[in-house]
PDB file of C-alpha atoms and ligand atoms in Angstrom:
ATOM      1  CA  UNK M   1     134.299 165.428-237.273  1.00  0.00           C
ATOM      2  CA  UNK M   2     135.152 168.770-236.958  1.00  0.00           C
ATOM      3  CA  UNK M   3     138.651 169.762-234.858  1.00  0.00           C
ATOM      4  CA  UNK M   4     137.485 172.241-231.635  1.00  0.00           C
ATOM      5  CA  UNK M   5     139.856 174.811-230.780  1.00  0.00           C
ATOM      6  CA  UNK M   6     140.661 178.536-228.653  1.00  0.00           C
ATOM      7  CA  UNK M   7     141.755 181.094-231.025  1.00  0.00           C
ATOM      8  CA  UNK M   8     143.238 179.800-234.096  1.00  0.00           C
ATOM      9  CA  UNK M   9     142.906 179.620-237.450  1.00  0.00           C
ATOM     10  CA  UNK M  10     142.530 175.736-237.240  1.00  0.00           C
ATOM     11  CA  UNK M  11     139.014 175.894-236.148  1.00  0.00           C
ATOM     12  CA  UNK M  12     136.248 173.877-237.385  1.00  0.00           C
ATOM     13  CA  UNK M  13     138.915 171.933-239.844  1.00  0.00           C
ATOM     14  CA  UNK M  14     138.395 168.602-240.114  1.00  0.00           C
ATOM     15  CA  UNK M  15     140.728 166.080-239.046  1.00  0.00           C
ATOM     16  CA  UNK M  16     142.104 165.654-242.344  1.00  0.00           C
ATOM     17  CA  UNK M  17     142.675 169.520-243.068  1.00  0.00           C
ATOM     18  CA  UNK M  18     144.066 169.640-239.402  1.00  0.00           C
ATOM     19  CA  UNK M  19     146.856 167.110-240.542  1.00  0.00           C
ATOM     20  CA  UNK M  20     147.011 168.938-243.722  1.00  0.00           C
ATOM     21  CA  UNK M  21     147.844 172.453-242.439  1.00  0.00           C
ATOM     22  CA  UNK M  22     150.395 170.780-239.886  1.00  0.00           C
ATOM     23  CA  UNK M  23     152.145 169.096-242.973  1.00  0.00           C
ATOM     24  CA  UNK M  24     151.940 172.483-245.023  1.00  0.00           C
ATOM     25  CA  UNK M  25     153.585 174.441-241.545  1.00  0.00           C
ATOM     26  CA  UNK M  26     156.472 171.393-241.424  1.00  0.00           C
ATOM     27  CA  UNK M  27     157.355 171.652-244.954  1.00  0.00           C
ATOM     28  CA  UNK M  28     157.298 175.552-245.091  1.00  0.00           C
ATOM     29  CA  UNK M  29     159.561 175.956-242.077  1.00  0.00           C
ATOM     30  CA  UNK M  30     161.756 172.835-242.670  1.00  0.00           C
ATOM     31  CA  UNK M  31     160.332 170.693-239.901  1.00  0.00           C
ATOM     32  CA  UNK M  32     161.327 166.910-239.734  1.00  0.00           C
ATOM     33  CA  UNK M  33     157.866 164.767-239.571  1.00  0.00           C
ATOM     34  CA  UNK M  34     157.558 161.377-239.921  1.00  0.00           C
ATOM     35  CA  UNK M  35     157.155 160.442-243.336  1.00  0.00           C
ATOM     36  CA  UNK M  36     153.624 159.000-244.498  1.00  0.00           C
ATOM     37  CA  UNK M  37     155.377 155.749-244.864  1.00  0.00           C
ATOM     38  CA  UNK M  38     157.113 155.539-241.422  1.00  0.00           C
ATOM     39  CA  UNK M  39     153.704 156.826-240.239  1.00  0.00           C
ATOM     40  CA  UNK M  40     151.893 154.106-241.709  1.00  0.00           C
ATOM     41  CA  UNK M  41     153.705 151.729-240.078  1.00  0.00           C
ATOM     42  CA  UNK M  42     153.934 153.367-236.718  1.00  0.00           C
ATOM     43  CA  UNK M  43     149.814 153.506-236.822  1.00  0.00           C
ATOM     44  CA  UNK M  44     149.921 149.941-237.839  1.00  0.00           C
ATOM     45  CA  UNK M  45     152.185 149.126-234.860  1.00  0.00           C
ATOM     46  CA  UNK M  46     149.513 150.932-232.350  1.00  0.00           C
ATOM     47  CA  UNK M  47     146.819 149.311-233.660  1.00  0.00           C
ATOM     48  CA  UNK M  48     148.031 145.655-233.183  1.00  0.00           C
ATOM     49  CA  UNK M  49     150.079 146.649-230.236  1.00  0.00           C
ATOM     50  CA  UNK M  50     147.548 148.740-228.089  1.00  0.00           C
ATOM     51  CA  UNK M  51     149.661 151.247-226.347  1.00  0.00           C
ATOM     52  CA  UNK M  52     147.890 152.786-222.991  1.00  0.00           C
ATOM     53  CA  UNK M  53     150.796 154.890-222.992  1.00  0.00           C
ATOM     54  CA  UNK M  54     153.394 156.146-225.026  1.00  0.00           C
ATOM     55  CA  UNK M  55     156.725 158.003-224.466  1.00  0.00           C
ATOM     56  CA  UNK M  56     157.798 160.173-227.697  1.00  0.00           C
ATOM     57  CA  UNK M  57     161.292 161.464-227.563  1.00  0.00           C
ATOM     58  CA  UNK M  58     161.090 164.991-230.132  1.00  0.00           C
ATOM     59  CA  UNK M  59     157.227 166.234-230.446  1.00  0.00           C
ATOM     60  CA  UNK M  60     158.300 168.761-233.044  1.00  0.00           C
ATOM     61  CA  UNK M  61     154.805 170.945-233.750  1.00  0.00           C
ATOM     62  CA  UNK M  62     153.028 167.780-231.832  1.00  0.00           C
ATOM     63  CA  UNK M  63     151.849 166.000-235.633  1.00  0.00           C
ATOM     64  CA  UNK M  64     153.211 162.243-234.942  1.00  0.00           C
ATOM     65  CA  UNK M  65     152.475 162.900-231.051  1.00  0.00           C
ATOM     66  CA  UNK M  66     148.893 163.928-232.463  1.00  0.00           C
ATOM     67  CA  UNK M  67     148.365 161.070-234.763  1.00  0.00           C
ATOM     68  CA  UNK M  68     149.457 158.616-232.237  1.00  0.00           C
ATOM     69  CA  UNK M  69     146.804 159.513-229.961  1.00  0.00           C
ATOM     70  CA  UNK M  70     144.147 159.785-232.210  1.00  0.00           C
ATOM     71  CA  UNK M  71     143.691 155.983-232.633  1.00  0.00           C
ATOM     72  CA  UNK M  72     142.939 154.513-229.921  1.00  0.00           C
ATOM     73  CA  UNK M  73     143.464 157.441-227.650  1.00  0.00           C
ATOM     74  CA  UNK M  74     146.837 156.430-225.752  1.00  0.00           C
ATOM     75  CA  UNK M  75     148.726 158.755-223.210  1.00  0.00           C
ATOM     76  CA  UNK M  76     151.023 160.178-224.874  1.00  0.00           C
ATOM     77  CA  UNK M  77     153.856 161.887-223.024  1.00  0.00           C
ATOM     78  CA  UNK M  78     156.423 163.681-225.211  1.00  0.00           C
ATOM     79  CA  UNK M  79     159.491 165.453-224.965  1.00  0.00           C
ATOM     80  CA  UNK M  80     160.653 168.276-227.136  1.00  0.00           C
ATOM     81  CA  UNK M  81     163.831 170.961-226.272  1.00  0.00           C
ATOM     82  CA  UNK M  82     163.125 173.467-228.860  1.00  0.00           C
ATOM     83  CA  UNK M  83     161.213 176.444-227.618  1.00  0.00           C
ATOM     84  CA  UNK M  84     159.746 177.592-230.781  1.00  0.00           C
ATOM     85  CA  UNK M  85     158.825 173.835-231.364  1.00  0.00           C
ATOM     86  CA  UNK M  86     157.034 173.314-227.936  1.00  0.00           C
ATOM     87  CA  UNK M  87     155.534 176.068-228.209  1.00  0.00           C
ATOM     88  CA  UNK M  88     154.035 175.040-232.021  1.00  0.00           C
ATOM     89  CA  UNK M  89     153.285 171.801-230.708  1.00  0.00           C
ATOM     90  CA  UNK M  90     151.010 173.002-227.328  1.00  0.00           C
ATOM     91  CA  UNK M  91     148.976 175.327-229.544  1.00  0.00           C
ATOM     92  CA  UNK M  92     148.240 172.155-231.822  1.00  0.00           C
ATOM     93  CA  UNK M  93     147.471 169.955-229.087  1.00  0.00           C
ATOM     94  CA  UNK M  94     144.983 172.950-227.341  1.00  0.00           C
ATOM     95  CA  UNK M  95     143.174 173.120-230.721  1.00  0.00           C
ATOM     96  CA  UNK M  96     142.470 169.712-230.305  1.00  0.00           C
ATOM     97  CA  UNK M  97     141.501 169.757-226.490  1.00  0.00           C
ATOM     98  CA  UNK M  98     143.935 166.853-225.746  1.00  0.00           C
ATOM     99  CA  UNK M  99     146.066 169.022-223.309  1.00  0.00           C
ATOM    100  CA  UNK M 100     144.981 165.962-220.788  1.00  0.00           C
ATOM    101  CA  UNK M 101     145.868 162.697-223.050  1.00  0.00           C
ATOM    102  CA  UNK M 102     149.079 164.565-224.840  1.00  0.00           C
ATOM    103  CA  UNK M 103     151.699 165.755-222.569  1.00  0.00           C
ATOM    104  CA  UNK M 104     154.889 167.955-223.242  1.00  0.00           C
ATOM    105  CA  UNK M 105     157.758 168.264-221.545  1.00  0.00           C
ATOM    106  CA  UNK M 106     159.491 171.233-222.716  1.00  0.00           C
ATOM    107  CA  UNK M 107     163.314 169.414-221.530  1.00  0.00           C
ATOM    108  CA  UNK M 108     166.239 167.941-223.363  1.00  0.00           C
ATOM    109  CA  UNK M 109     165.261 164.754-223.783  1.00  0.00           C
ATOM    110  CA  UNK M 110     168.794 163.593-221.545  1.00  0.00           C
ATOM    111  CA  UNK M 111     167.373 165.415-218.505  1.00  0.00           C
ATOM    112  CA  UNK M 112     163.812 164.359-218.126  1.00  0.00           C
ATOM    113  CA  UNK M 113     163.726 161.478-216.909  1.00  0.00           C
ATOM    114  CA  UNK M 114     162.765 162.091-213.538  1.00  0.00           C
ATOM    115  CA  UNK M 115     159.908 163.686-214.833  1.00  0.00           C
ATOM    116  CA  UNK M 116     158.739 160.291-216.371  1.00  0.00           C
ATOM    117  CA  UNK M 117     160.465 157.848-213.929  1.00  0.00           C
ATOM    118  CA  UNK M 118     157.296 156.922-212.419  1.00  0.00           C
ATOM    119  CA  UNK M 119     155.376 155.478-215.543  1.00  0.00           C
ATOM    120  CA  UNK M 120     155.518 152.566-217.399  1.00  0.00           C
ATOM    121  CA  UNK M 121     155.113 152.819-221.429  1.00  0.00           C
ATOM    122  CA  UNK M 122     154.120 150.585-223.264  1.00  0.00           C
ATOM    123  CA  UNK M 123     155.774 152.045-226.365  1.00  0.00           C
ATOM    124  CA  UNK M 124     158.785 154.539-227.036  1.00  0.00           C
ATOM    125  CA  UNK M 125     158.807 156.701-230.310  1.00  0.00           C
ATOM    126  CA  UNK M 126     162.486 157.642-230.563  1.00  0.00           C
ATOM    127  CA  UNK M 127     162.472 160.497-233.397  1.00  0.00           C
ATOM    128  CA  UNK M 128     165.272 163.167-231.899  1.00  0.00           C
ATOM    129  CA  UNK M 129     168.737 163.918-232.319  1.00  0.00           C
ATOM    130  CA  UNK M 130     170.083 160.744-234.152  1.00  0.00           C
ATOM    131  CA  UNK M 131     173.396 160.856-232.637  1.00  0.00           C
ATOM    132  CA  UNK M 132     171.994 160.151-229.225  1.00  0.00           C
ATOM    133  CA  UNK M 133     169.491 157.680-230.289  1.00  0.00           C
ATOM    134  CA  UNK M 134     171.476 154.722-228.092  1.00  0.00           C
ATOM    135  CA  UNK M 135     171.518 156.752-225.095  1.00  0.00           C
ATOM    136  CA  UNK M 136     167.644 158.186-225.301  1.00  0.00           C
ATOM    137  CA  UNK M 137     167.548 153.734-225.546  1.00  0.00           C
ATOM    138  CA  UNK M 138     169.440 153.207-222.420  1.00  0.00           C
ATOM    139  CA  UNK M 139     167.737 155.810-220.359  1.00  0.00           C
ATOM    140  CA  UNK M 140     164.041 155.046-221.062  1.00  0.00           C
ATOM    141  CA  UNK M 141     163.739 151.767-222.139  1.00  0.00           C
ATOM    142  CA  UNK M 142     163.610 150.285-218.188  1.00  0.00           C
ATOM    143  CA  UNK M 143     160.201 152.686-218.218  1.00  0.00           C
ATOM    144  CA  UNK M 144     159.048 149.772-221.349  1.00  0.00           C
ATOM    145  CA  UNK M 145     156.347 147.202-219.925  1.00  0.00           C
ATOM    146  CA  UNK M 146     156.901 143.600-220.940  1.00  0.00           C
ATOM    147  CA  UNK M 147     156.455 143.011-224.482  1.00  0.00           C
ATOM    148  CA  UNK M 148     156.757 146.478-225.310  1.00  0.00           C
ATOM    149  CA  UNK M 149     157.595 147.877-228.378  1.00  0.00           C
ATOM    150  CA  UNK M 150     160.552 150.822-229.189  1.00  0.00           C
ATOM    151  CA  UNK M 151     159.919 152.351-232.761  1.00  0.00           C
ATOM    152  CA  UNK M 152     162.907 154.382-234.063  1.00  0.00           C
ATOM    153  CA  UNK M 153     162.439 156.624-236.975  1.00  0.00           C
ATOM    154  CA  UNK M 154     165.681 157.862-239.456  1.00  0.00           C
ATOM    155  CA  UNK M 155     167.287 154.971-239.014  1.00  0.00           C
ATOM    156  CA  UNK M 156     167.997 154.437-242.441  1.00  0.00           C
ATOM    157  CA  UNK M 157     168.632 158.228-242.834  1.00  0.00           C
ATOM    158  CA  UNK M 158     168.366 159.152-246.659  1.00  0.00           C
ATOM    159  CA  UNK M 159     169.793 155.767-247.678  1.00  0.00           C
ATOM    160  CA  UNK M 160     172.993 156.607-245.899  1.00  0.00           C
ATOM    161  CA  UNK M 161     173.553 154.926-242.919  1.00  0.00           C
ATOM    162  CA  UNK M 162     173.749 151.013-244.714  1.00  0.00           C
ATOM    163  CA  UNK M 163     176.157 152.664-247.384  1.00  0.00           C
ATOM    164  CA  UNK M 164     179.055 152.122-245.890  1.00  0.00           C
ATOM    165  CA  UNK M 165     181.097 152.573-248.942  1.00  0.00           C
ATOM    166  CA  UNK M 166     180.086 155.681-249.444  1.00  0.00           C
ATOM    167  CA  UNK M 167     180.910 156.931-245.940  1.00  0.00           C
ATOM    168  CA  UNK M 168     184.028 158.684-247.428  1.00  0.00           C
ATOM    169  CA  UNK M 169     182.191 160.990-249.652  1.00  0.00           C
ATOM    170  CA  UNK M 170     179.992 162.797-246.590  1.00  0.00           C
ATOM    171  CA  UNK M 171     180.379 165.659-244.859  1.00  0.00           C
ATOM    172  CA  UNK M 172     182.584 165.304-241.845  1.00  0.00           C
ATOM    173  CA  UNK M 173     179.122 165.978-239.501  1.00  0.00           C
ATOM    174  CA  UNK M 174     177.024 163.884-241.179  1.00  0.00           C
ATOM    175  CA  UNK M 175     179.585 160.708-241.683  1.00  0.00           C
ATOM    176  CA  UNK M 176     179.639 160.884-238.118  1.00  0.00           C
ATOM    177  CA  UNK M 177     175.472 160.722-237.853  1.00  0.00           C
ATOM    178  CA  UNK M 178     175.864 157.851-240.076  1.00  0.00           C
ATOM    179  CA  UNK M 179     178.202 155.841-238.125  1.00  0.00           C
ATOM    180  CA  UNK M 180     176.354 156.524-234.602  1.00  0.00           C
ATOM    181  CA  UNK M 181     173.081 155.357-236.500  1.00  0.00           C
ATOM    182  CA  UNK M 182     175.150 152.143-237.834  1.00  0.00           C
ATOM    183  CA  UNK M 183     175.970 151.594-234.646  1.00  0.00           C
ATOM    184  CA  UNK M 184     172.515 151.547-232.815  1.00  0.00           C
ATOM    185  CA  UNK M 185     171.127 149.697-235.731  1.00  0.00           C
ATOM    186  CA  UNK M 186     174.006 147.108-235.253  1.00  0.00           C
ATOM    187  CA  UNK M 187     173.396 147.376-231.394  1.00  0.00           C
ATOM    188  CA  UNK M 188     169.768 146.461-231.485  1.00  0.00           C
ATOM    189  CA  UNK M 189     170.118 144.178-234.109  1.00  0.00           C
ATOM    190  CA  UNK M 190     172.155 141.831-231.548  1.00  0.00           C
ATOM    191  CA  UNK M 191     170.216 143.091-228.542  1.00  0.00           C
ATOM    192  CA  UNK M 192     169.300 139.289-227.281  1.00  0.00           C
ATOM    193  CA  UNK M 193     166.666 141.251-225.078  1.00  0.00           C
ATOM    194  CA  UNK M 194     164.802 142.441-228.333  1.00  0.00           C
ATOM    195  CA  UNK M 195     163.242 140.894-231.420  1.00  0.00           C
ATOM    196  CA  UNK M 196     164.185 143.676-233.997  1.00  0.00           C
ATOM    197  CA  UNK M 197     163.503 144.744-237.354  1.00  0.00           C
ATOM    198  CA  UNK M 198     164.216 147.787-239.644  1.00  0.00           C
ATOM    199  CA  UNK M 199     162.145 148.766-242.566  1.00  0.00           C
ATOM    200  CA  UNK M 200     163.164 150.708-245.936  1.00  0.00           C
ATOM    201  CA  UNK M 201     160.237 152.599-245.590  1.00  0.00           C
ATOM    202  CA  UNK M 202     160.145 156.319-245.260  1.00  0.00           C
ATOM    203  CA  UNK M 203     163.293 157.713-243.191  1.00  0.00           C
ATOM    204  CA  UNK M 204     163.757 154.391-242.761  1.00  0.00           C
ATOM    205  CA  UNK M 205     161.950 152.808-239.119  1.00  0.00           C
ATOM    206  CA  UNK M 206     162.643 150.056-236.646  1.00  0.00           C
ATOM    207  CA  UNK M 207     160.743 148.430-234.526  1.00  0.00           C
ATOM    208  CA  UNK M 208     162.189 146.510-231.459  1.00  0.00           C
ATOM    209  CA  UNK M 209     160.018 144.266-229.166  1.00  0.00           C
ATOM    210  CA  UNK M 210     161.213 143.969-225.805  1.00  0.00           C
ATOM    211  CA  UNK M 211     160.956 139.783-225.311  1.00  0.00           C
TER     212      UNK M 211
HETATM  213  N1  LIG C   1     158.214 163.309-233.935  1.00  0.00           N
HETATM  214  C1  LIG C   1     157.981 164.508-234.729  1.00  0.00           C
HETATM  215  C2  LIG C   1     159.246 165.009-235.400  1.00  0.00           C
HETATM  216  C3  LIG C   1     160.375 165.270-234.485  1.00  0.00           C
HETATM  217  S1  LIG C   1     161.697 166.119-235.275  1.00  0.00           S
HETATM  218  C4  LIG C   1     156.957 164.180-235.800  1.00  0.00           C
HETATM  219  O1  LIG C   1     157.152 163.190-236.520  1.00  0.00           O
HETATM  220  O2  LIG C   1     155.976 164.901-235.925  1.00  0.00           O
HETATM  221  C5  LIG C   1     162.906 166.034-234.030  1.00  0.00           C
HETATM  222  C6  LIG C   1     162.653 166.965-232.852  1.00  0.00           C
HETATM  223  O3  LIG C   1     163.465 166.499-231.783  1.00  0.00           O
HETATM  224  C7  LIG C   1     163.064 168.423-233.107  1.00  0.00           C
HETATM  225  O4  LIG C   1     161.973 169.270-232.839  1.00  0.00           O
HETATM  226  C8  LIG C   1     164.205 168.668-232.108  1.00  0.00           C
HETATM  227  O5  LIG C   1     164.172 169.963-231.527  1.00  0.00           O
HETATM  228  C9  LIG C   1     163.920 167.605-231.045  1.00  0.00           C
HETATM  229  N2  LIG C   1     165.106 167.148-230.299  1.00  0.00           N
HETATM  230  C10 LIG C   1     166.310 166.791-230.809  1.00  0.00           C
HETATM  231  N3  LIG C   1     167.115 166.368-229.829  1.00  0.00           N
HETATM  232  C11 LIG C   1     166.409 166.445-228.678  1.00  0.00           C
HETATM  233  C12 LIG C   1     166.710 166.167-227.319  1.00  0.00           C
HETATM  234  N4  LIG C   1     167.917 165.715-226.942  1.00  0.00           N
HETATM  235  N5  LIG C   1     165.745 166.371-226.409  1.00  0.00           N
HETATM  236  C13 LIG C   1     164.523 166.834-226.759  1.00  0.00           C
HETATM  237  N6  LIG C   1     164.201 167.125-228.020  1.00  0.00           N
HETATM  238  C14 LIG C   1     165.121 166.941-228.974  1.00  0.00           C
HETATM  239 MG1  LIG C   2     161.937 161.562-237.744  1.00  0.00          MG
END
């Protein structure tokens, strides 16, 4: 099926070579995408769970916020505070047409709720700054529909956040990433209002159904 677009270079690409060139772009400017792993898993997760909508906390250049809605087609609303990144990300989603399924909210992530406050989700993508992961949780998981699902990527980030003993030989910056991921992961582990479960699969992923 071939990928209609304005006036790009991604026109007529398949959607293969689409997700090909935005893969090439992340990894030549240093972009954080989901891993194929973590990807496979979130894809799995849409599939079983059925998300009409979907709130995605960091679009990056738009590729997870893409491949989410290519499945099944859910609304996808996402939020991204990077100019350069928004800006990459609403040129991908107008080569695909899907300006009116894939929406970007050019915000921090810790100011937009109001923009959101009147929609349910049926699934949150948390894949931003991974110090504030608990509080992106607190603010937008009362938006999450019974029986919802909250997918966290980088929770295992590179291996380190479960190697505790190894805490002393980090950076200063990143010990402290490491112990505010430890602490969310601990925090939804005993979240009595969630059934959760991390993987050891790309970044690292959880996946937290709201009961
Ligand atoms: N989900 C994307 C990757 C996101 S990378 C994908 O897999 O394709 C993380 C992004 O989150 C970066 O672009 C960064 O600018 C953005 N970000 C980090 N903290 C944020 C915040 N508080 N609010 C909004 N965006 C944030
Ligand atoms: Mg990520």
């Amino acid at each position: 099926m071939a990928v209609q677009d304005a006036d790009t270079n991604l026109l007529n690409l398949s959607f293969n070579e689409f997700d090909l060139k935005l893969k090439e772009y992340a990894k030549e400017f240093n972009v954080p995408i989901i891993k194929d792993g973590g990807l496979a898993l979130l894809e799995q997760t849409i599939m079983l769970k059925r998300p009409k909508r979907i709130l995605e906390i960091g679009t990056a250049i738009g590729y997870s916020a893409i491949r989410m809605n290519r499945l099944i087609g859910s609304e996808i609303y996402t939020i991204e505070r990077n100019i350069d990144m928004y800006n990459e990300a609403l040129k991908n989603v107008k080569a695909l047409n899907k300006e009116n399924e894939i929406h970007i909210i050019f915000k921090d992530a810790l100011e937009a709720f109001d923009d959101v406050k009147n929609l349910e989700f049926d699934m949150i993508f948390i894949d931003a700054a991974k110090a504030q992961y608990m509080k992106f949780f607190n603010l937008y998981t009362p938006l999450l529909t019974k029986n919802g699902v909250v997918f966290c990527d980088n929770m295992l980030f590179h291996g380190l956040v479960l190697d505790e003993a190894n805490y002393d030989n980090l950076s200063r910056s990143v010990r402290g990433l490491a112990r505010k991921l430890k602490a969310f992961h601990d925090e939804l582990l005993s979240n009595k209002d969630y059934k959760t479960s991390v993987f050891d699969i790309g970044d690292g992923v959880s996946i937290s159904i709201k009961l």
